[in-house]
Each structure stands twice: as C-alpha cells, then as structure tokens.
Amino acid sequence: MPGTSSRSCSGSFRGGHAGRAAAIALAALALASARLVWLPAALVRHGPPLGLLHRPSIPRHSRGRSAAAAGGAAGVDELFAALQGELESRTPLHEELGLVMDAGRRAAEDVAVVEMFRGLLEWLRAQPPSTSLGPLSAAALRHPKSGREVIVLGTLHSAAGMGIEQNPVPAAVRRAIARLKPDIVAVELDEARGTRELEGLPSSLWGRAPVLLPSREPGGDNPWTFDWTGSASLRVERELVDRVVRRLGPQLQSHAGLLEATREIFAESDDSCLAMNVFALREARGRQANDYGKDATAAVAAAAKAGVPLLFCDLPQERTMGKVVPLYNNAWLRGRQVHLEWLGDRPCALRVAEAEDKILAERLMSGNGGDLPSLDHAMKLCSPGTGPGEAEVRSVWLQSRDEAMAAAVADAQTEGRARSASGGAASLPPAERIVLMVGAYHVQGVAGHLRAAHGYEDAAAPRAGWPSVSPGASKRGARRAQRPAPGRAGFR
C-alpha cells in the first residue's frame, strides 16, 4: 500500500432524566465528531451522502460472509490502495495516513466491512473540489432571481489534539463574519443551546442581536417541536462512568488515558447502556478540556458585536438523540468484541490515535479546512468494530438536520419568515447575505438542500470575494482544492 508506515499494525480479529441524558449524548456526539476526543469509534457529527448531494450513499451491510466473497485478499488490498490514493491527495502526512488505513484493512474480514469501504471509495471520488477558508470549510450559494447569498462556514467544534490557545477556528469564525458583513448570522444551535450561548456573552454584548427561531409550518408537522418520551433509551451507568473518570483524572486528556477509559467502558457496560456510557465519558473529557463549542460561541459573539439578527436553526437535540442513540448502541454491541480486541492492542491503537489527530491538526493549521470532512469520515470508518456503525448512523444524524437548517435559512432570507425568540412572528428586512455556521460535515448537505429545494445555485465566491480569515488585512481568501482527476485504471 503506498505510503504505509513501516510500523504498520498487522494482525486480525476474531470477531439523570431524559433532558439531561439527551444533552449528554448530543454534546458527546458532537465532541467526538469534532475530534476533541479520539476514539476509534468517534461519532459522526455530520452525515451520509444524500441523493440530493449527488453522492453515492455508503451501503448498509449484511454480515457474516468472509472477505473472500468480496474478491479475496488481493481484491481487498487493491481496494485499500485505491482508498489511500484518494486520501493522499487530501493530506501530505502519508505515513500517518498509512497507519490509519492499516487499521481499516485489519478490520476488513467480512463482506459487510469490505462493501462499506467500496462505498467510501465511490463517495470520495464523487466529492466536488472542496473550498477552504483557512481552517474552515466553506460554500457560497446565490439565488438566481434575487441575487441573495448564503455563505456556509463549516467548522470542527473542537480542535484535534490542541489546546484552546492553539485552536485557529474561533478566530477564523469571528473574522469571517466581520469581513463578510452578513445581514443575518445563522448558527447550528437549537433554542436551548443558543440560549446558553447568549447567557455566556459579556454584558457589553447583551441585547445587541435580535434572536430568531425557525418559522413554524402552519397546518403540518413541525420538525422544530418534539415531545420527548424516550428516557428509557438514554440511561447512563453513572457509577461506572464516574469511577473511570475519577481514576484517570487529568490523564483522560491523553490518548493513552482515553483508550484505557474507553476499553473499560466497552468491557463493563450493560448492553442497554453502552452508547450512553461512551457519550457520558466523552462529555466528561470535554468538560475537563473546556474547549468544546468555541466556534459557536465565536459566531454568537460576532453577531452580537455587529448588531445583526441571530438565527438558531438546528433541530432540538432530543429529536436527534431519540433516533441515533439506539442505532449506535445496536451497532456497537455487534462490534463490541472486535473493538475490545483492537483497544487491547494498545501500542497499535495508540499510534493510530496519534496519527488521526496529527492529520487533522495539520489541515487546520495549514489553512486547508475543506479537506477535513472527507478525511475525518474516512478515518472513522477505519475503526475496527465501530466503523460500520458510523456508516449506518450517518444519514440519520445528518439528513433531517441538514434539511431543516437549509429550510430555516431560506425561509428567513427569501420570504422573511422566522419567529422572534420573544414570541410571535419576526419582522425581517430583506437579507442580502446570510452567513450560516455549521459543523464541517453539514456544509455539503445544507448546500445540497438549498439547491434542490430552494432554488439556490453554487457560486465560486461571495460577490465581494472571499475574505481573509488570517490576522491582519491580507487579501488572500479561500482556496479551492486542486487535485488530479481520480484514477480509474486501478480499482473498480
């Protein structure tokens, strides 16, 4: 396999109440997808390809047949060589990438996992060139009739393996909003999470940004309301999680500490509590680091500083968690033994964890944020025992949220429809430009829904051009990825 490290990991495998629990799960899901915490099972914050996005979906899989049924070992090796070739165009760290791909190859022992990786290769080849606005992923759309623009900024909700001071994302969000000069700032937060961000603003910024919520749909189902009744699905074994967190203390911030904690949670959790226990562990690690969600904090503060309306456009967290927690729990139970064996190979698992964070941190610090969604998703699927769960849950995690956020933005811009957080319909002036800040996985999905359902078209850049998000007044803005056309002579 090209670029594979000489230290490759070889071998094979044998095989509170509801509201509080939902908050734990949502925070932990986003933490993991932001790569704040490394777990080979790191959860997708943003999800699978939709037909709307012209990207082939990653197939759901049957289980039990050997990889020989998918073409034999030589065919699987060819598949992984092709995958690595696609990903090498997105990162210069080929040795680290080789370690991660070796982990995926090690897990590809039955046709289900092999077919998952075939779907990943098709998806990667179908991706349009990414746009990087420094450490952010970005997309610009314009309505052909009105000329109004939506600028989508995609972020990692926390930086991979770096502290708050080194994380370039919050400052890039602040500069992008200030220099794009939007009429409305929309943020991937629901009302409850948005309210918490507003409460945390400096007093000098209180009351400066009118707060908007998605418009209610008259006479039909309202996706922004949710009656939470699924508390039985969201149960944390608090004694177990607290014991693990107390024992490790600050060591939980290290890769080695997280691997040890995750192995203990996977080994000792009750079957019905595995997913929630993992989420609670990640939330505890995020609280220790105190660096999660600074991108949203920066967007809210930038809107308040500019005095422009602030739209909280995400679905309520309980709506999402009620769907994804059972799916994750079932998928992780199926792969539990395989994942435990992977975590038991401590030196190899540690090298892969470090390699993953290094790959993502390099893209952040080099100003290539547009490469992050593809790299992050591919590396998650390489996690032995838990990668298939990522493919299964990804569409549920993204699809309804992408659609809802696109609708909220389009309603506010094209029809002036939104609700005031203080109650009643909001009176909105025409919004020539909306900036929407979302997690990086949502960029293409939201853009796809804006095109397909609301009549927007892709634009190479905002009308005034991409701003610089670097300190100072440099004119250098966004970069489109320049990659050779994917080779087709090898793997089919």
Short mmCIF file of C-alpha atoms in Angstrom, two decimals:
data_model
loop_
_atom_site.label_atom_id
_atom_site.label_comp_id
_atom_site.label_asym_id
_atom_site.label_seq_id
_atom_site.Cartn_x
_atom_site.Cartn_y
_atom_site.Cartn_z
CA MET A 1 0.00 0.00 0.00
CA PRO A 2 1.55 3.35 -0.94
CA GLY A 3 2.84 5.39 1.93
CA THR A 4 2.24 2.72 4.54
CA SER A 5 4.38 3.12 7.62
CA SER A 6 6.98 0.52 8.44
CA ARG A 7 5.35 0.46 11.87
CA SER A 8 2.07 -0.79 10.44
CA CYS A 9 -0.40 -2.54 12.71
CA SER A 10 -0.81 -6.06 11.41
CA GLY A 11 -2.99 -8.83 12.70
CA SER A 12 -6.60 -9.94 12.60
CA PHE A 13 -9.69 -10.11 14.78
CA ARG A 14 -11.96 -12.98 15.75
CA GLY A 15 -14.77 -11.41 15.71
CA GLY A 16 -30.43 11.85 35.12
CA HIS A 17 -33.64 12.33 33.35
CA ALA A 18 -34.34 12.38 29.66
CA GLY A 19 -33.45 16.02 29.03
CA ARG A 20 -30.12 15.74 30.86
CA ALA A 21 -29.35 12.43 29.17
CA ALA A 22 -30.12 13.89 25.76
CA ALA A 23 -27.85 16.83 26.47
CA ILE A 24 -25.03 14.46 27.46
CA ALA A 25 -25.50 12.43 24.31
CA LEU A 26 -25.70 15.39 21.95
CA ALA A 27 -22.65 17.09 23.44
CA ALA A 28 -20.67 13.87 23.34
CA LEU A 29 -21.70 13.09 19.78
CA ALA A 30 -20.56 16.49 18.64
CA LEU A 31 -17.39 16.29 20.72
CA ALA A 32 -16.45 13.04 19.07
CA SER A 33 -17.29 14.19 15.61
CA ALA A 34 -15.22 17.29 16.26
CA ARG A 35 -12.32 15.00 17.14
CA LEU A 36 -11.93 16.68 20.52
CA VAL A 37 -11.70 13.19 21.88
CA TRP A 38 -10.16 10.34 19.99
CA LEU A 39 -11.97 7.08 19.93
CA PRO A 40 -11.69 4.71 17.05
CA ALA A 41 -15.47 4.83 17.12
CA ALA A 42 -15.56 8.60 17.01
CA LEU A 43 -19.11 9.57 16.21
CA VAL A 44 -20.12 11.39 13.12
CA ARG A 45 -21.38 14.80 13.75
CA HIS A 46 -22.39 15.10 10.19
CA GLY A 47 -23.53 12.57 7.88
CA PRO A 48 -24.04 10.41 4.91
CA PRO A 49 -24.44 11.27 1.40
CA LEU A 50 -27.89 12.15 0.22
CA GLY A 51 -29.27 11.65 -3.23
CA LEU A 52 -29.73 15.40 -3.23
CA LEU A 53 -25.99 15.85 -2.93
CA HIS A 54 -25.21 13.69 -5.95
CA ARG A 55 -23.07 11.47 -3.77
CA PRO A 56 -23.47 7.71 -3.58
CA SER A 57 -24.61 6.56 -0.17
CA ILE A 58 -22.47 4.23 1.85
CA PRO A 59 -24.33 0.95 1.80
CA ARG A 60 -25.82 -0.72 4.79
CA HIS A 61 -24.34 -4.13 5.09
CA SER A 62 -25.11 -7.73 5.67
CA ARG A 63 -22.77 -9.59 7.96
CA GLY A 64 -21.16 -12.96 8.24
CA ARG A 65 -19.58 -13.66 4.86
CA SER A 66 -15.82 -13.60 4.60
CA ALA A 67 -13.86 -11.01 2.68
CA ALA A 68 -13.13 -13.72 0.13
CA ALA A 69 -16.71 -13.30 -1.02
CA ALA A 70 -15.83 -9.70 -1.87
CA GLY A 71 -13.00 -10.64 -4.17
CA GLY A 72 -10.38 -12.21 -1.92
CA ALA A 73 -7.39 -10.72 -0.12
CA ALA A 74 -5.83 -9.37 -3.32
CA GLY A 75 -9.04 -7.54 -4.20
CA VAL A 76 -9.28 -6.04 -0.73
CA ASP A 77 -5.64 -4.92 -0.88
CA GLU A 78 -6.36 -3.24 -4.22
CA LEU A 79 -9.39 -1.52 -2.72
CA PHE A 80 -7.36 -0.12 0.16
CA ALA A 81 -4.57 1.00 -2.15
CA ALA A 82 -7.17 2.95 -4.15
CA LEU A 83 -8.64 4.42 -0.98
CA GLN A 84 -5.26 5.53 0.26
CA GLY A 85 -4.50 7.09 -3.09
CA GLU A 86 -7.70 9.16 -2.92
CA LEU A 87 -6.96 10.30 0.62
CA GLU A 88 -3.31 11.12 -0.04
CA SER A 89 -4.50 13.99 -2.25
CA ARG A 90 -6.07 15.48 0.89
CA THR A 91 -3.14 15.25 3.31
CA PRO A 92 0.65 15.36 3.00
CA LEU A 93 1.04 13.07 6.02
CA HIS A 94 1.14 9.83 4.08
CA GLU A 95 2.91 7.79 6.74
CA GLU A 96 0.29 8.68 9.36
CA LEU A 97 -2.46 8.00 6.85
CA GLY A 98 -0.94 4.59 6.19
CA LEU A 99 -1.28 3.70 9.88
CA VAL A 100 -4.96 4.59 9.86
CA MET A 101 -5.61 2.68 6.64
CA ASP A 102 -3.84 -0.36 8.07
CA ALA A 103 -6.36 -0.33 10.92
CA GLY A 104 -9.20 -0.34 8.40
CA ARG A 105 -7.60 -3.11 6.38
CA ARG A 106 -7.13 -5.15 9.53
CA ALA A 107 -10.87 -4.97 10.21
CA ALA A 108 -11.96 -5.84 6.65
CA GLU A 109 -12.53 -9.54 7.22
CA ASP A 110 -16.10 -9.93 6.01
CA VAL A 111 -18.07 -8.72 3.07
CA ALA A 112 -20.05 -6.19 5.12
CA VAL A 113 -16.98 -4.17 6.01
CA VAL A 114 -15.47 -4.54 2.54
CA GLU A 115 -18.65 -3.23 0.93
CA MET A 116 -18.65 -0.31 3.35
CA PHE A 117 -15.17 0.64 2.13
CA ARG A 118 -16.22 0.23 -1.50
CA GLY A 119 -18.98 2.74 -0.80
CA LEU A 120 -16.46 5.06 0.82
CA LEU A 121 -14.26 4.97 -2.27
CA GLU A 122 -17.21 5.84 -4.53
CA TRP A 123 -18.19 8.67 -2.19
CA LEU A 124 -14.66 10.12 -2.13
CA ARG A 125 -14.44 10.02 -5.92
CA ALA A 126 -17.78 11.80 -6.23
CA GLN A 127 -16.83 14.68 -3.94
CA PRO A 128 -16.63 18.10 -5.61
CA PRO A 129 -13.45 20.12 -5.05
CA SER A 130 -13.52 21.49 -1.52
CA THR A 131 -13.23 25.16 -0.62
CA SER A 132 -11.01 26.10 2.32
CA LEU A 133 -11.36 29.44 4.09
CA GLY A 134 -8.36 29.00 6.32
CA PRO A 135 -9.24 26.29 8.86
CA LEU A 136 -12.88 26.41 7.78
CA SER A 137 -14.71 24.50 5.07
CA ALA A 138 -16.85 26.87 3.03
CA ALA A 139 -19.51 27.08 0.32
CA ALA A 140 -21.16 30.05 -1.37
CA LEU A 141 -24.65 29.95 -2.90
CA ARG A 142 -26.67 32.61 -4.70
CA HIS A 143 -30.34 32.76 -5.64
CA PRO A 144 -30.61 33.39 -9.40
CA LYS A 145 -33.70 35.60 -9.14
CA SER A 146 -32.96 37.76 -6.12
CA GLY A 147 -29.17 37.59 -6.16
CA ARG A 148 -29.22 36.98 -2.41
CA GLU A 149 -26.36 34.93 -0.98
CA VAL A 150 -25.91 32.23 1.63
CA ILE A 151 -22.35 31.61 2.82
CA VAL A 152 -21.94 28.31 4.67
CA LEU A 153 -18.95 28.04 7.01
CA GLY A 154 -18.03 24.57 8.28
CA THR A 155 -16.02 24.08 11.44
CA LEU A 156 -14.58 21.50 13.75
CA HIS A 157 -16.39 22.11 17.03
CA SER A 158 -13.09 21.47 18.79
CA ALA A 159 -9.51 21.19 17.59
CA ALA A 160 -7.77 17.87 17.21
CA GLY A 161 -5.12 17.39 19.88
CA MET A 162 -4.54 21.08 20.60
CA GLY A 163 -5.49 23.47 23.37
CA ILE A 164 -7.80 26.47 23.25
CA GLU A 165 -4.92 28.84 22.61
CA GLN A 166 -3.73 26.95 19.53
CA ASN A 167 -7.17 26.35 18.02
CA PRO A 168 -7.46 28.64 14.95
CA VAL A 169 -11.18 28.02 14.35
CA PRO A 170 -12.89 30.52 16.72
CA ALA A 171 -10.78 33.44 15.50
CA ALA A 172 -11.41 32.43 11.88
CA VAL A 173 -15.18 32.37 12.52
CA ARG A 174 -15.08 35.84 14.09
CA ARG A 175 -13.05 37.32 11.24
CA ALA A 176 -15.14 35.67 8.53
CA ILE A 177 -18.39 37.05 9.95
CA ALA A 178 -16.93 40.51 10.50
CA ARG A 179 -15.47 40.69 6.97
CA LEU A 180 -18.42 39.10 5.14
CA LYS A 181 -20.79 41.65 6.75
CA PRO A 182 -23.95 39.47 6.72
CA ASP A 183 -27.48 40.74 7.34
CA ILE A 184 -28.25 37.62 9.42
CA VAL A 185 -25.95 35.14 11.18
CA ALA A 186 -27.39 31.62 11.46
CA VAL A 187 -25.80 29.06 13.79
CA GLU A 188 -26.14 25.29 14.19
CA LEU A 189 -27.79 25.60 17.59
CA ASP A 190 -31.31 24.95 18.78
CA GLU A 191 -33.16 27.35 21.07
CA ALA A 192 -31.95 25.74 24.31
CA ARG A 193 -28.29 25.58 23.32
CA GLY A 194 -28.45 29.04 21.75
CA THR A 195 -29.89 30.49 24.94
CA ARG A 196 -26.96 29.09 26.91
CA GLU A 197 -24.54 30.77 24.49
CA LEU A 198 -26.35 34.10 24.86
CA GLU A 199 -26.20 33.84 28.64
CA GLY A 200 -22.44 33.42 28.41
CA LEU A 201 -21.85 36.62 26.41
CA PRO A 202 -20.06 39.56 28.02
CA SER A 203 -22.57 42.01 29.45
CA SER A 204 -21.48 44.61 26.89
CA LEU A 205 -22.99 42.41 24.13
CA TRP A 206 -26.30 41.59 25.80
CA GLY A 207 -29.37 42.55 23.80
CA ARG A 208 -27.49 43.72 20.72
CA ALA A 209 -28.57 40.94 18.35
CA PRO A 210 -32.27 40.20 17.77
CA VAL A 211 -32.75 36.45 18.27
CA LEU A 212 -34.70 34.45 15.67
CA LEU A 213 -36.00 30.88 15.52
CA PRO A 214 -37.21 28.85 12.51
CA SER A 215 -40.70 29.67 11.31
CA ARG A 216 -43.48 27.28 12.25
CA GLU A 217 -45.12 25.45 9.37
CA PRO A 218 -48.90 26.08 9.51
CA GLY A 219 -51.17 23.06 9.31
CA GLY A 220 -48.47 20.43 9.12
CA ASP A 221 -45.84 18.60 11.10
CA ASN A 222 -43.46 20.98 12.76
CA PRO A 223 -39.96 19.50 12.81
CA TRP A 224 -38.82 22.01 15.41
CA THR A 225 -41.09 20.68 18.15
CA PHE A 226 -40.54 17.38 19.89
CA ASP A 227 -42.27 15.64 22.77
CA TRP A 228 -39.51 13.66 24.46
CA THR A 229 -40.79 10.34 25.76
CA GLY A 230 -37.79 8.06 25.18
CA SER A 231 -36.00 8.30 28.52
CA ALA A 232 -35.53 4.53 28.68
CA SER A 233 -33.20 4.73 25.67
CA LEU A 234 -30.98 7.33 27.33
CA ARG A 235 -29.67 5.78 30.51
CA VAL A 236 -26.13 6.31 31.81
CA GLU A 237 -24.49 3.96 34.31
CA ARG A 238 -23.26 6.94 36.28
CA GLU A 239 -21.39 4.94 38.90
CA LEU A 240 -19.29 3.22 36.22
CA VAL A 241 -18.54 6.39 34.25
CA ASP A 242 -17.72 8.46 37.34
CA ARG A 243 -15.40 5.73 38.63
CA VAL A 244 -13.46 5.66 35.36
CA VAL A 245 -13.22 9.45 35.16
CA ARG A 246 -12.10 9.81 38.81
CA ARG A 247 -9.48 7.11 38.49
CA LEU A 248 -7.85 8.62 35.42
CA GLY A 249 -8.26 12.28 36.33
CA PRO A 250 -6.23 14.57 34.03
CA GLN A 251 -4.80 11.52 32.26
CA LEU A 252 -8.14 11.26 30.47
CA GLN A 253 -6.96 14.09 28.20
CA SER A 254 -4.15 11.93 26.80
CA HIS A 255 -4.65 9.41 24.02
CA ALA A 256 -3.45 6.62 26.30
CA GLY A 257 -5.86 7.63 29.05
CA LEU A 258 -8.81 7.81 26.68
CA LEU A 259 -8.01 4.42 25.19
CA GLU A 260 -7.88 2.89 28.67
CA ALA A 261 -11.13 4.55 29.71
CA THR A 262 -12.93 3.52 26.52
CA ARG A 263 -11.80 -0.08 26.86
CA GLU A 264 -13.15 -0.17 30.41
CA ILE A 265 -16.50 1.30 29.35
CA PHE A 266 -16.82 -1.16 26.44
CA ALA A 267 -15.92 -4.07 28.70
CA GLU A 268 -18.14 -3.29 31.69
CA SER A 269 -21.22 -1.51 30.32
CA ASP A 270 -24.62 -3.13 30.44
CA ASP A 271 -25.81 -3.91 26.92
CA SER A 272 -28.57 -1.31 27.07
CA CYS A 273 -26.25 1.45 28.30
CA LEU A 274 -23.14 1.08 26.13
CA ALA A 275 -23.73 4.05 23.83
CA MET A 276 -24.83 6.44 26.57
CA ASN A 277 -21.88 5.46 28.75
CA VAL A 278 -19.48 6.22 25.89
CA PHE A 279 -21.18 9.57 25.29
CA ALA A 280 -21.02 10.42 29.01
CA LEU A 281 -17.31 9.59 29.06
CA ARG A 282 -16.72 11.92 26.12
CA GLU A 283 -18.73 14.67 27.74
CA ALA A 284 -16.63 14.36 30.89
CA ARG A 285 -13.45 14.61 28.85
CA GLY A 286 -14.82 17.66 27.06
CA ARG A 287 -15.64 19.37 30.36
CA GLN A 288 -12.09 18.77 31.54
CA ALA A 289 -10.62 20.35 28.41
CA ASN A 290 -13.16 23.22 28.35
CA ASP A 291 -12.60 23.79 24.67
CA TYR A 292 -15.74 22.40 23.05
CA GLY A 293 -18.09 24.62 21.03
CA LYS A 294 -15.90 27.71 20.89
CA ASP A 295 -16.81 28.05 17.20
CA ALA A 296 -20.49 28.60 18.08
CA THR A 297 -19.51 30.95 20.89
CA ALA A 298 -17.46 32.96 18.40
CA ALA A 299 -20.33 33.13 15.89
CA VAL A 300 -22.85 34.28 18.51
CA ALA A 301 -20.46 36.92 19.82
CA ALA A 302 -19.64 38.14 16.29
CA ALA A 303 -23.34 38.58 15.50
CA ALA A 304 -23.90 40.47 18.74
CA LYS A 305 -20.90 42.69 18.12
CA ALA A 306 -22.18 43.51 14.63
CA GLY A 307 -25.73 44.01 15.90
CA VAL A 308 -27.28 41.74 13.26
CA PRO A 309 -30.08 39.20 13.81
CA LEU A 310 -29.03 35.79 15.09
CA LEU A 311 -30.94 32.71 13.83
CA PHE A 312 -30.76 29.47 15.84
CA CYS A 313 -31.68 27.00 13.10
CA ASP A 314 -30.93 23.46 14.33
CA LEU A 315 -33.47 20.83 15.39
CA PRO A 316 -34.00 20.22 19.12
CA GLN A 317 -31.35 17.89 20.47
CA GLU A 318 -33.86 15.39 21.85
CA ARG A 319 -35.30 14.83 18.37
CA THR A 320 -31.91 13.77 17.04
CA MET A 321 -30.84 11.74 20.04
CA GLY A 322 -34.05 9.74 20.18
CA LYS A 323 -33.18 8.38 16.75
CA VAL A 324 -29.43 7.91 16.84
CA VAL A 325 -28.74 6.54 20.33
CA PRO A 326 -30.47 3.18 19.76
CA LEU A 327 -28.77 2.83 16.37
CA TYR A 328 -25.33 3.47 17.82
CA ASN A 329 -25.98 1.15 20.74
CA ASN A 330 -27.01 -1.73 18.49
CA ALA A 331 -24.11 -1.20 16.09
CA TRP A 332 -21.55 -1.02 18.89
CA LEU A 333 -22.92 -4.14 20.55
CA ARG A 334 -22.41 -6.04 17.29
CA GLY A 335 -18.81 -4.87 17.06
CA ARG A 336 -18.06 -4.89 20.76
CA GLN A 337 -15.66 -7.83 20.86
CA VAL A 338 -13.77 -6.69 17.77
CA HIS A 339 -13.39 -3.22 19.22
CA LEU A 340 -12.22 -4.55 22.57
CA GLU A 341 -9.54 -6.62 20.82
CA TRP A 342 -8.47 -3.53 18.90
CA LEU A 343 -8.21 -1.44 22.08
CA GLY A 344 -6.33 -4.33 23.69
CA ASP A 345 -3.59 -3.92 21.08
CA ARG A 346 -2.54 -0.80 22.94
CA PRO A 347 0.65 0.19 21.04
CA CYS A 348 -1.08 -0.03 17.67
CA ALA A 349 -4.29 1.71 18.80
CA LEU A 350 -2.21 4.50 20.36
CA ARG A 351 -0.19 5.07 17.18
CA VAL A 352 -3.37 5.29 15.12
CA ALA A 353 -5.00 7.69 17.60
CA GLU A 354 -1.99 9.99 17.45
CA ALA A 355 -1.84 9.76 13.66
CA GLU A 356 -5.50 10.74 13.29
CA ASP A 357 -5.13 13.85 15.41
CA LYS A 358 -1.92 14.80 13.66
CA ILE A 359 -3.57 14.55 10.22
CA LEU A 360 -6.49 16.77 11.24
CA ALA A 361 -4.35 19.29 13.12
CA GLU A 362 -2.07 19.71 10.09
CA ARG A 363 -5.05 20.53 7.86
CA LEU A 364 -6.34 23.05 10.39
CA MET A 365 -3.05 24.80 10.90
CA SER A 366 -2.13 24.86 7.20
CA GLY A 367 -5.42 26.52 6.23
CA ASN A 368 -6.95 23.53 4.44
CA GLY A 369 -10.21 23.18 6.34
CA GLY A 370 -12.06 21.99 3.25
CA ASP A 371 -10.26 18.64 3.43
CA LEU A 372 -11.44 17.89 6.97
CA PRO A 373 -14.88 16.30 6.33
CA SER A 374 -13.59 13.67 3.89
CA LEU A 375 -10.53 12.81 5.97
CA ASP A 376 -12.39 12.65 9.25
CA HIS A 377 -15.19 10.47 7.90
CA ALA A 378 -12.79 8.06 6.19
CA MET A 379 -10.72 7.68 9.35
CA LYS A 380 -13.82 6.98 11.46
CA LEU A 381 -14.81 4.13 9.14
CA CYS A 382 -11.36 2.58 9.64
CA SER A 383 -12.09 1.97 13.33
CA PRO A 384 -12.21 -1.81 13.90
CA GLY A 385 -15.54 -2.91 15.30
CA THR A 386 -17.19 0.51 15.29
CA GLY A 387 -16.63 1.82 11.76
CA PRO A 388 -19.74 0.06 10.38
CA GLY A 389 -21.83 1.87 12.98
CA GLU A 390 -20.65 5.18 11.56
CA ALA A 391 -21.90 4.24 8.11
CA GLU A 392 -25.26 3.10 9.49
CA VAL A 393 -25.96 6.14 11.65
CA ARG A 394 -24.50 8.87 9.47
CA SER A 395 -27.60 9.51 7.35
CA VAL A 396 -29.91 9.66 10.37
CA TRP A 397 -27.51 12.02 12.13
CA LEU A 398 -27.40 14.43 9.18
CA GLN A 399 -30.31 14.19 6.84
CA SER A 400 -33.20 15.75 8.76
CA ARG A 401 -30.94 18.35 10.35
CA ASP A 402 -29.42 19.49 7.05
CA GLU A 403 -32.86 19.81 5.51
CA ALA A 404 -34.26 21.71 8.50
CA MET A 405 -31.35 24.16 8.69
CA ALA A 406 -31.50 24.85 4.96
CA ALA A 407 -35.25 25.50 5.20
CA ALA A 408 -34.85 27.83 8.15
CA VAL A 409 -32.22 29.89 6.34
CA ALA A 410 -34.13 30.01 3.06
CA ASP A 411 -37.39 30.99 4.80
CA ALA A 412 -35.65 33.82 6.64
CA GLN A 413 -33.89 35.11 3.52
CA THR A 414 -36.29 34.64 0.64
CA GLU A 415 -39.62 35.05 2.47
CA GLY A 416 -38.72 36.97 5.62
CA ARG A 417 -40.19 34.15 7.69
CA ALA A 418 -38.90 33.47 11.18
CA ARG A 419 -40.10 33.58 14.76
CA SER A 420 -38.87 36.01 17.33
CA ALA A 421 -37.44 34.30 20.39
CA SER A 422 -39.61 36.63 22.46
CA GLY A 423 -42.73 35.23 20.74
CA GLY A 424 -44.68 35.81 17.56
CA ALA A 425 -43.56 36.35 14.01
CA ALA A 426 -40.43 38.37 13.42
CA SER A 427 -40.40 41.35 11.09
CA LEU A 428 -37.35 40.89 8.87
CA PRO A 429 -35.91 43.35 6.37
CA PRO A 430 -34.50 41.84 3.16
CA ALA A 431 -31.37 39.82 3.91
CA GLU A 432 -28.97 40.15 1.01
CA ARG A 433 -26.46 37.84 2.68
CA ILE A 434 -26.77 35.20 5.40
CA VAL A 435 -23.75 33.52 6.95
CA LEU A 436 -24.56 30.05 8.32
CA MET A 437 -22.04 28.42 10.68
CA VAL A 438 -22.35 24.63 10.95
CA GLY A 439 -20.15 21.68 11.70
CA ALA A 440 -17.97 20.80 8.73
CA TYR A 441 -19.95 17.65 7.91
CA HIS A 442 -23.07 19.73 7.28
CA VAL A 443 -21.66 22.02 4.59
CA GLN A 444 -22.37 19.90 1.53
CA GLY A 445 -25.67 18.60 2.89
CA VAL A 446 -27.08 22.06 3.65
CA ALA A 447 -25.82 23.35 0.29
CA GLY A 448 -27.47 20.42 -1.47
CA HIS A 449 -30.85 21.15 0.13
CA LEU A 450 -30.57 24.86 -0.67
CA ARG A 451 -30.01 23.94 -4.33
CA ALA A 452 -32.59 21.20 -4.64
CA ALA A 453 -35.46 22.56 -2.56
CA HIS A 454 -34.99 26.33 -2.54
CA GLY A 455 -33.58 27.24 -5.95
CA TYR A 456 -30.11 28.43 -4.98
CA GLU A 457 -27.11 27.88 -7.23
CA ASP A 458 -23.44 27.35 -6.42
CA ALA A 459 -21.23 30.43 -6.60
CA ALA A 460 -17.45 30.34 -6.83
CA ALA A 461 -17.24 33.06 -4.16
CA PRO A 462 -19.37 35.72 -2.48
CA ARG A 463 -20.00 38.75 -4.67
CA ALA A 464 -17.26 40.73 -2.90
CA GLY A 465 -14.87 37.75 -2.92
CA TRP A 466 -13.69 35.52 -0.11
CA PRO A 467 -12.20 37.46 2.80
CA SER A 468 -9.02 36.53 4.57
CA VAL A 469 -9.54 34.96 7.98
CA SER A 470 -5.88 35.40 8.90
CA PRO A 471 -4.78 38.13 11.32
CA GLY A 472 -4.23 41.46 9.58
CA ALA A 473 -5.67 42.64 6.31
CA SER A 474 -4.25 40.16 3.82
CA LYS A 475 -6.35 39.81 0.68
CA ARG A 476 -5.78 36.08 0.43
CA GLY A 477 -9.11 34.35 0.87
CA ALA A 478 -10.49 30.92 0.15
CA ARG A 479 -8.74 28.20 -1.82
CA ARG A 480 -10.35 25.56 -3.99
CA ALA A 481 -8.67 22.19 -3.74
CA GLN A 482 -6.60 21.39 -6.80
CA ARG A 483 -6.46 17.64 -7.22
CA PRO A 484 -5.72 15.43 -10.19
CA ALA A 485 -8.70 13.65 -11.64
CA PRO A 486 -9.25 10.38 -9.74
CA GLY A 487 -7.52 7.49 -11.42
CA ARG A 488 -9.76 4.78 -12.76
CA ALA A 489 -7.14 2.42 -14.15
CA GLY A 490 -6.73 0.65 -10.86
CA PHE A 491 -9.54 -0.42 -8.56
CA ARG A 492 -13.06 -0.70 -9.98
#
